[in-house]
Amino acid sequence: MHFSSQSTRNERLFEMATYTDEQISRYLRHIGYTKDAAKKHAAEDPLGLLTRLQILHMARVPFESLSLHYSKYRTLSLDPEDLFVKIVGKGRGGYCMEVNTFYAVVLRSLGFTLFSTGGRVRNEAGYKGWDHMVNIVTINGQRYLVDVGFGTNGATRPVPLQHGHEFFTISPAQGRLEYRSIDAHTDPNQRVWVYSVRQNKEAPWREMYSFAEFEFISGDFEVMNMHTSSTPQSFFVQSVMCMQTILDDEQQNPVGKMILHRDYVKRQIGDSSEILEKLESEPQRVEALKKYFDITLSGEEQRGIRGLASELKDRSKHA
């Protein structure tokens, strides 16, 4: 493993971009890791480093849709430099294509071999089109799914691409990878990786998304990003949401999630959950983002949600 010192230029495609040594040092401090520790870990155990980075990243960088609501222009950039400013400079996160694009550049800057690919999320009606992004990292000939942008049902560690592999996400919830066809295929010989979850060993498995094992390029993600961030049917356009992983007291293992979704804040530890706040106005939701996620919205950002369907109207004024 090596630490790249090659700088990123705005006009470069993200799949070729790297961050500078100084940027990587800032990122590692941001997630609570030192560069010296990362170098030592990389030399001794690259998979261990990849695992540690993902755990710390998901506990510090939220999966969120705030820029589609608290923004004057409500557009999302996948430019690596813009993402660095947003995530490290401003302490924010983003949805899948933002955080996984950023994370891909971080990993490449740390010397990992990887490519990014597209996924299809499954909802009640079946599989949708390409609207998700994941990274595939190769270590010693083994490929791993690395996804820091799938929210409450996402994997919290690298997952080897092995058919039938089962693992814990946040215990007692489990994940599973299978290489098989999906019900949307018309050719039964087609195969994709299918990521499923169940909330405990007694619960049924639910398919979450499927993904390809070939590389998508920046142009593919630009098209996907435009659609996902603008179509009225998009979950992210409809919903103000923010989620972070909660670690144990030793800051070693994921044990739960902190979730803000529309008008509530919920803390989930294992298979138990507790509503911490019901949000009844925009000032209360803005304060909750600061209190639970350390996210401070500027006055301009707060004004950006006015008039949107996602705006929280002050219910006390209509009582």
Short mmCIF file of C-alpha atoms in Angstrom, two decimals:
data_model
loop_
_atom_site.label_atom_id
_atom_site.label_comp_id
_atom_site.label_asym_id
_atom_site.label_seq_id
_atom_site.Cartn_x
_atom_site.Cartn_y
_atom_site.Cartn_z
CA MET A 1 0.00 0.00 0.00
CA HIS A 2 1.17 3.54 -0.62
CA PHE A 3 -0.02 7.03 0.19
CA SER A 4 -0.37 9.11 -2.96
CA SER A 5 0.79 12.71 -3.03
CA GLN A 6 -0.76 13.43 -6.42
CA SER A 7 -3.24 16.30 -6.24
CA THR A 8 -6.74 16.33 -7.63
CA ARG A 9 -7.70 18.79 -10.34
CA ASN A 10 -11.34 19.76 -10.75
CA GLU A 11 -11.46 18.80 -14.40
CA ARG A 12 -10.25 15.25 -13.76
CA LEU A 13 -12.69 12.37 -13.72
CA PHE A 14 -13.29 11.02 -10.23
CA GLU A 15 -12.16 7.50 -11.19
CA MET A 16 -8.71 8.96 -11.87
CA ALA A 17 -8.63 11.47 -9.01
CA THR A 18 -6.68 11.34 -5.77
CA TYR A 19 -6.46 13.64 -2.78
CA THR A 20 -3.22 15.23 -1.60
CA ASP A 21 -1.35 13.99 1.47
CA GLU A 22 -2.58 17.05 3.36
CA GLN A 23 -6.18 16.33 2.39
CA ILE A 24 -5.88 12.70 3.45
CA SER A 25 -4.40 13.78 6.79
CA ARG A 26 -7.36 16.13 7.31
CA TYR A 27 -9.83 13.39 6.43
CA LEU A 28 -8.21 10.89 8.80
CA ARG A 29 -8.32 13.45 11.63
CA HIS A 30 -11.94 14.12 10.73
CA ILE A 31 -12.92 10.49 11.33
CA GLY A 32 -10.65 10.12 14.39
CA TYR A 33 -7.73 8.24 12.85
CA THR A 34 -4.10 9.28 12.50
CA LYS A 35 -2.07 9.02 9.34
CA ASP A 36 0.75 7.18 11.14
CA ALA A 37 -1.72 4.58 12.44
CA ALA A 38 -3.19 4.19 8.97
CA LYS A 39 0.25 3.66 7.40
CA LYS A 40 1.17 1.04 9.99
CA HIS A 41 -2.19 -0.69 9.56
CA ALA A 42 -1.86 -0.64 5.76
CA ALA A 43 1.51 -2.36 5.86
CA GLU A 44 0.42 -5.07 8.30
CA ASP A 45 -3.21 -5.70 7.40
CA PRO A 46 -4.81 -3.87 4.45
CA LEU A 47 -8.20 -5.55 4.98
CA GLY A 48 -8.06 -4.53 8.63
CA LEU A 49 -7.33 -0.96 7.56
CA LEU A 50 -10.22 -1.01 5.07
CA THR A 51 -12.54 -2.33 7.78
CA ARG A 52 -11.43 0.24 10.36
CA LEU A 53 -11.79 3.09 7.91
CA GLN A 54 -15.33 2.06 6.99
CA ILE A 55 -16.42 1.78 10.62
CA LEU A 56 -14.99 5.18 11.56
CA HIS A 57 -16.22 6.82 8.35
CA MET A 58 -19.83 5.72 8.84
CA ALA A 59 -19.78 6.93 12.45
CA ARG A 60 -18.59 10.40 11.37
CA VAL A 61 -19.87 11.06 7.84
CA PRO A 62 -23.68 10.93 7.74
CA PHE A 63 -25.85 9.47 5.03
CA GLU A 64 -28.14 12.43 4.37
CA SER A 65 -30.30 14.31 1.86
CA LEU A 66 -30.07 17.80 3.38
CA SER A 67 -28.68 19.60 0.32
CA LEU A 68 -31.80 18.72 -1.66
CA HIS A 69 -33.90 20.66 0.87
CA TYR A 70 -31.73 23.17 2.73
CA SER A 71 -30.16 24.78 -0.32
CA LYS A 72 -30.77 27.68 -2.64
CA TYR A 73 -30.11 25.62 -5.77
CA ARG A 74 -30.70 22.03 -4.57
CA THR A 75 -28.10 20.48 -6.87
CA LEU A 76 -25.52 17.86 -5.91
CA SER A 77 -21.97 17.86 -7.22
CA LEU A 78 -19.90 14.72 -7.65
CA ASP A 79 -16.69 16.69 -8.17
CA PRO A 80 -14.13 15.26 -5.70
CA GLU A 81 -12.97 18.72 -4.61
CA ASP A 82 -16.53 19.88 -3.94
CA LEU A 83 -17.14 16.70 -1.96
CA PHE A 84 -14.01 17.20 0.12
CA VAL A 85 -15.13 20.71 1.07
CA LYS A 86 -18.62 19.49 1.91
CA ILE A 87 -17.64 16.39 3.90
CA VAL A 88 -14.36 17.34 5.57
CA GLY A 89 -14.55 21.12 5.46
CA LYS A 90 -18.21 21.49 6.48
CA GLY A 91 -18.72 18.26 8.42
CA ARG A 92 -21.54 17.07 6.22
CA GLY A 93 -22.29 13.87 4.33
CA GLY A 94 -24.53 13.07 1.40
CA TYR A 95 -26.45 10.36 -0.35
CA CYS A 96 -24.94 7.27 -1.98
CA MET A 97 -23.30 8.79 -5.04
CA GLU A 98 -21.77 11.63 -3.02
CA VAL A 99 -20.34 9.64 -0.13
CA ASN A 100 -19.28 6.65 -2.23
CA THR A 101 -17.60 8.90 -4.83
CA PHE A 102 -15.74 10.70 -2.05
CA TYR A 103 -14.82 7.41 -0.38
CA ALA A 104 -13.55 5.94 -3.65
CA VAL A 105 -11.13 8.85 -4.05
CA VAL A 106 -10.00 8.48 -0.43
CA LEU A 107 -9.33 4.77 -0.85
CA ARG A 108 -7.50 5.28 -4.12
CA SER A 109 -5.38 7.96 -2.47
CA LEU A 110 -4.47 5.43 0.22
CA GLY A 111 -3.30 2.97 -2.41
CA PHE A 112 -6.28 0.62 -2.63
CA THR A 113 -7.24 -0.96 -5.95
CA LEU A 114 -10.94 -0.45 -6.67
CA PHE A 115 -13.63 0.41 -9.17
CA SER A 116 -17.10 1.87 -8.74
CA THR A 117 -20.25 0.32 -10.12
CA GLY A 118 -24.00 0.85 -10.20
CA GLY A 119 -26.78 -0.79 -8.27
CA ARG A 120 -30.54 -1.14 -8.53
CA VAL A 121 -32.54 -0.67 -5.33
CA ARG A 122 -35.58 -2.86 -4.77
CA ASN A 123 -38.79 -1.42 -3.32
CA GLU A 124 -42.28 -2.85 -2.86
CA ALA A 125 -42.92 -2.69 -6.62
CA GLY A 126 -39.67 -4.44 -7.56
CA TYR A 127 -36.28 -3.35 -8.83
CA LYS A 128 -35.86 0.21 -10.03
CA GLY A 129 -33.32 1.44 -12.57
CA TRP A 130 -29.69 2.31 -11.85
CA ASP A 131 -29.96 4.58 -8.81
CA HIS A 132 -27.31 3.36 -6.38
CA MET A 133 -23.51 3.34 -6.31
CA VAL A 134 -21.08 0.98 -4.58
CA ASN A 135 -17.32 0.45 -4.60
CA ILE A 136 -15.57 -2.87 -5.27
CA VAL A 137 -12.14 -3.12 -3.62
CA THR A 138 -9.64 -5.87 -4.45
CA ILE A 139 -7.18 -7.12 -1.81
CA ASN A 140 -4.92 -10.11 -2.52
CA GLY A 141 -7.13 -11.23 -5.38
CA GLN A 142 -10.37 -11.10 -3.37
CA ARG A 143 -13.03 -8.52 -4.25
CA TYR A 144 -15.04 -6.81 -1.51
CA LEU A 145 -18.26 -4.80 -1.57
CA VAL A 146 -17.61 -1.48 0.18
CA ASP A 147 -20.73 0.69 0.51
CA VAL A 148 -20.84 3.65 2.91
CA GLY A 149 -24.04 5.04 1.42
CA PHE A 150 -27.03 2.74 1.93
CA GLY A 151 -28.39 4.00 5.23
CA THR A 152 -30.06 1.92 7.91
CA ASN A 153 -29.80 -1.44 6.13
CA GLY A 154 -26.27 -1.05 4.80
CA ALA A 155 -23.25 -3.20 5.54
CA THR A 156 -20.88 -1.66 8.10
CA ARG A 157 -17.76 -3.57 6.99
CA PRO A 158 -16.27 -4.77 3.68
CA VAL A 159 -18.15 -7.82 2.37
CA PRO A 160 -16.31 -10.45 0.28
CA LEU A 161 -17.95 -11.21 -3.05
CA GLN A 162 -18.70 -14.82 -2.22
CA HIS A 163 -22.00 -16.46 -3.16
CA GLY A 164 -24.08 -17.20 -0.07
CA HIS A 165 -21.83 -15.26 2.30
CA GLU A 166 -23.73 -14.16 5.44
CA PHE A 167 -22.58 -11.58 7.94
CA PHE A 168 -23.80 -9.24 10.68
CA THR A 169 -24.51 -5.62 9.79
CA ILE A 170 -25.42 -4.34 13.26
CA SER A 171 -26.29 -7.33 15.44
CA PRO A 172 -28.78 -8.96 15.45
CA ALA A 173 -29.42 -7.77 11.86
CA GLN A 174 -27.71 -9.81 9.16
CA GLY A 175 -26.77 -9.34 5.54
CA ARG A 176 -26.25 -11.82 2.72
CA LEU A 177 -24.67 -11.72 -0.74
CA GLU A 178 -25.75 -14.02 -3.56
CA TYR A 179 -24.67 -14.20 -7.19
CA ARG A 180 -27.80 -15.05 -9.14
CA SER A 181 -30.55 -13.82 -11.42
CA ILE A 182 -33.30 -11.49 -10.21
CA ASP A 183 -37.01 -11.58 -11.02
CA ALA A 184 -36.65 -8.61 -13.39
CA HIS A 185 -34.36 -10.59 -15.73
CA THR A 186 -35.91 -11.97 -18.91
CA ASP A 187 -32.83 -14.10 -19.61
CA PRO A 188 -32.46 -16.68 -16.81
CA ASN A 189 -28.73 -16.90 -17.50
CA GLN A 190 -28.12 -13.33 -16.33
CA ARG A 191 -26.31 -12.95 -13.00
CA VAL A 192 -25.80 -10.05 -10.62
CA TRP A 193 -24.82 -9.72 -6.98
CA VAL A 194 -27.89 -9.47 -4.72
CA TYR A 195 -27.61 -7.86 -1.28
CA SER A 196 -30.32 -8.92 1.21
CA VAL A 197 -30.93 -8.28 4.90
CA ARG A 198 -32.96 -9.70 7.75
CA GLN A 199 -33.49 -8.06 11.13
CA ASN A 200 -32.74 -11.23 13.11
CA LYS A 201 -32.34 -14.97 12.56
CA GLU A 202 -36.09 -15.56 12.75
CA ALA A 203 -37.01 -12.82 10.25
CA PRO A 204 -37.35 -13.39 6.50
CA TRP A 205 -34.67 -12.19 4.10
CA ARG A 206 -35.50 -9.04 2.10
CA GLU A 207 -33.69 -8.08 -1.07
CA MET A 208 -32.30 -4.55 -0.75
CA TYR A 209 -30.38 -4.02 -3.97
CA SER A 210 -28.46 -5.74 -6.73
CA PHE A 211 -25.24 -4.54 -8.29
CA ALA A 212 -23.01 -5.23 -11.26
CA GLU A 213 -19.42 -6.40 -11.27
CA PHE A 214 -18.22 -4.15 -14.06
CA GLU A 215 -16.95 -0.61 -13.83
CA PHE A 216 -19.21 2.40 -14.21
CA ILE A 217 -17.50 5.63 -15.25
CA SER A 218 -18.09 9.19 -14.08
CA GLY A 219 -20.50 9.90 -16.97
CA ASP A 220 -22.75 7.04 -15.82
CA PHE A 221 -22.94 8.46 -12.31
CA GLU A 222 -23.59 11.98 -13.57
CA VAL A 223 -26.72 10.70 -15.34
CA MET A 224 -27.77 8.68 -12.30
CA ASN A 225 -27.11 11.61 -9.97
CA MET A 226 -29.17 14.00 -12.06
CA HIS A 227 -32.17 11.67 -12.07
CA THR A 228 -31.99 10.62 -8.43
CA SER A 229 -31.52 14.18 -7.15
CA SER A 230 -34.29 15.76 -9.24
CA THR A 231 -37.14 13.38 -10.02
CA PRO A 232 -40.17 14.09 -7.78
CA GLN A 233 -40.55 10.36 -7.08
CA SER A 234 -37.08 10.13 -5.51
CA PHE A 235 -37.03 9.24 -1.83
CA PHE A 236 -34.26 11.79 -1.31
CA VAL A 237 -36.23 14.58 -2.98
CA GLN A 238 -39.28 13.76 -0.89
CA SER A 239 -37.63 13.23 2.48
CA VAL A 240 -35.35 15.15 4.82
CA MET A 241 -33.20 12.43 6.33
CA CYS A 242 -29.88 12.03 8.13
CA MET A 243 -28.32 8.86 9.57
CA GLN A 244 -25.09 7.95 11.33
CA THR A 245 -23.72 4.76 12.84
CA ILE A 246 -23.33 4.60 16.63
CA LEU A 247 -20.19 2.88 17.93
CA ASP A 248 -19.62 1.13 21.26
CA ASP A 249 -17.86 2.87 24.15
CA GLU A 250 -14.46 1.76 22.88
CA GLN A 251 -15.23 3.22 19.43
CA GLN A 252 -14.51 -0.17 17.87
CA ASN A 253 -17.76 -1.76 16.70
CA PRO A 254 -21.09 -0.50 15.34
CA VAL A 255 -23.92 -1.07 17.80
CA GLY A 256 -26.71 1.15 16.50
CA LYS A 257 -27.88 4.06 14.41
CA MET A 258 -29.02 7.63 14.96
CA ILE A 259 -31.75 8.51 12.47
CA LEU A 260 -33.53 11.75 11.63
CA HIS A 261 -36.35 11.14 9.16
CA ARG A 262 -38.80 13.86 8.29
CA ASP A 263 -40.38 14.76 11.65
CA TYR A 264 -38.67 12.52 14.20
CA VAL A 265 -35.29 11.57 15.61
CA LYS A 266 -34.82 7.91 16.52
CA ARG A 267 -31.97 6.07 18.22
CA GLN A 268 -31.72 2.38 17.39
CA ILE A 269 -29.45 0.11 19.43
CA GLY A 270 -29.43 -3.48 18.25
CA ASP A 271 -33.04 -4.46 17.64
CA SER A 272 -34.55 -1.89 20.02
CA SER A 273 -35.37 1.68 19.05
CA GLU A 274 -36.48 4.83 20.84
CA ILE A 275 -38.00 8.02 19.48
CA LEU A 276 -35.92 10.82 21.01
CA GLU A 277 -37.83 13.77 19.56
CA LYS A 278 -40.89 14.54 17.50
CA LEU A 279 -40.09 17.54 15.34
CA GLU A 280 -42.82 20.11 14.94
CA SER A 281 -41.11 23.06 13.27
CA GLU A 282 -38.14 23.94 11.11
CA PRO A 283 -36.22 25.58 13.99
CA GLN A 284 -36.63 22.37 16.00
CA ARG A 285 -35.38 20.20 13.13
CA VAL A 286 -32.41 22.51 12.49
CA GLU A 287 -31.54 22.32 16.19
CA ALA A 288 -31.87 18.51 16.12
CA LEU A 289 -29.36 18.31 13.26
CA LYS A 290 -26.90 20.27 15.39
CA LYS A 291 -27.63 18.34 18.59
CA TYR A 292 -27.51 14.79 17.22
CA PHE A 293 -25.30 15.06 14.11
CA ASP A 294 -23.17 18.16 14.75
CA ILE A 295 -24.47 19.71 11.52
CA THR A 296 -24.95 23.48 11.50
CA LEU A 297 -27.04 24.92 8.69
CA SER A 298 -26.41 28.50 7.62
CA GLY A 299 -29.20 31.02 7.40
CA GLU A 300 -29.20 30.75 3.61
CA GLU A 301 -29.44 26.97 3.82
CA GLN A 302 -32.32 27.17 6.28
CA ARG A 303 -34.21 29.55 4.01
CA GLY A 304 -33.77 27.15 1.08
CA ILE A 305 -36.51 24.79 2.29
CA ARG A 306 -39.21 27.44 2.38
CA GLY A 307 -42.14 26.52 0.18
CA LEU A 308 -41.07 22.92 -0.36
CA ALA A 309 -43.37 20.03 0.53
CA SER A 310 -40.65 18.79 2.91
CA GLU A 311 -40.76 21.99 5.00
CA LEU A 312 -41.97 21.44 8.56
CA LYS A 313 -44.75 23.88 9.30
CA ASP A 314 -44.94 25.11 12.89
CA ARG A 315 -47.91 23.13 14.18
CA SER A 316 -48.34 25.34 17.24
CA LYS A 317 -49.41 28.19 14.96
CA HIS A 318 -52.21 26.08 13.51
CA ALA A 319 -53.45 24.57 16.76
#
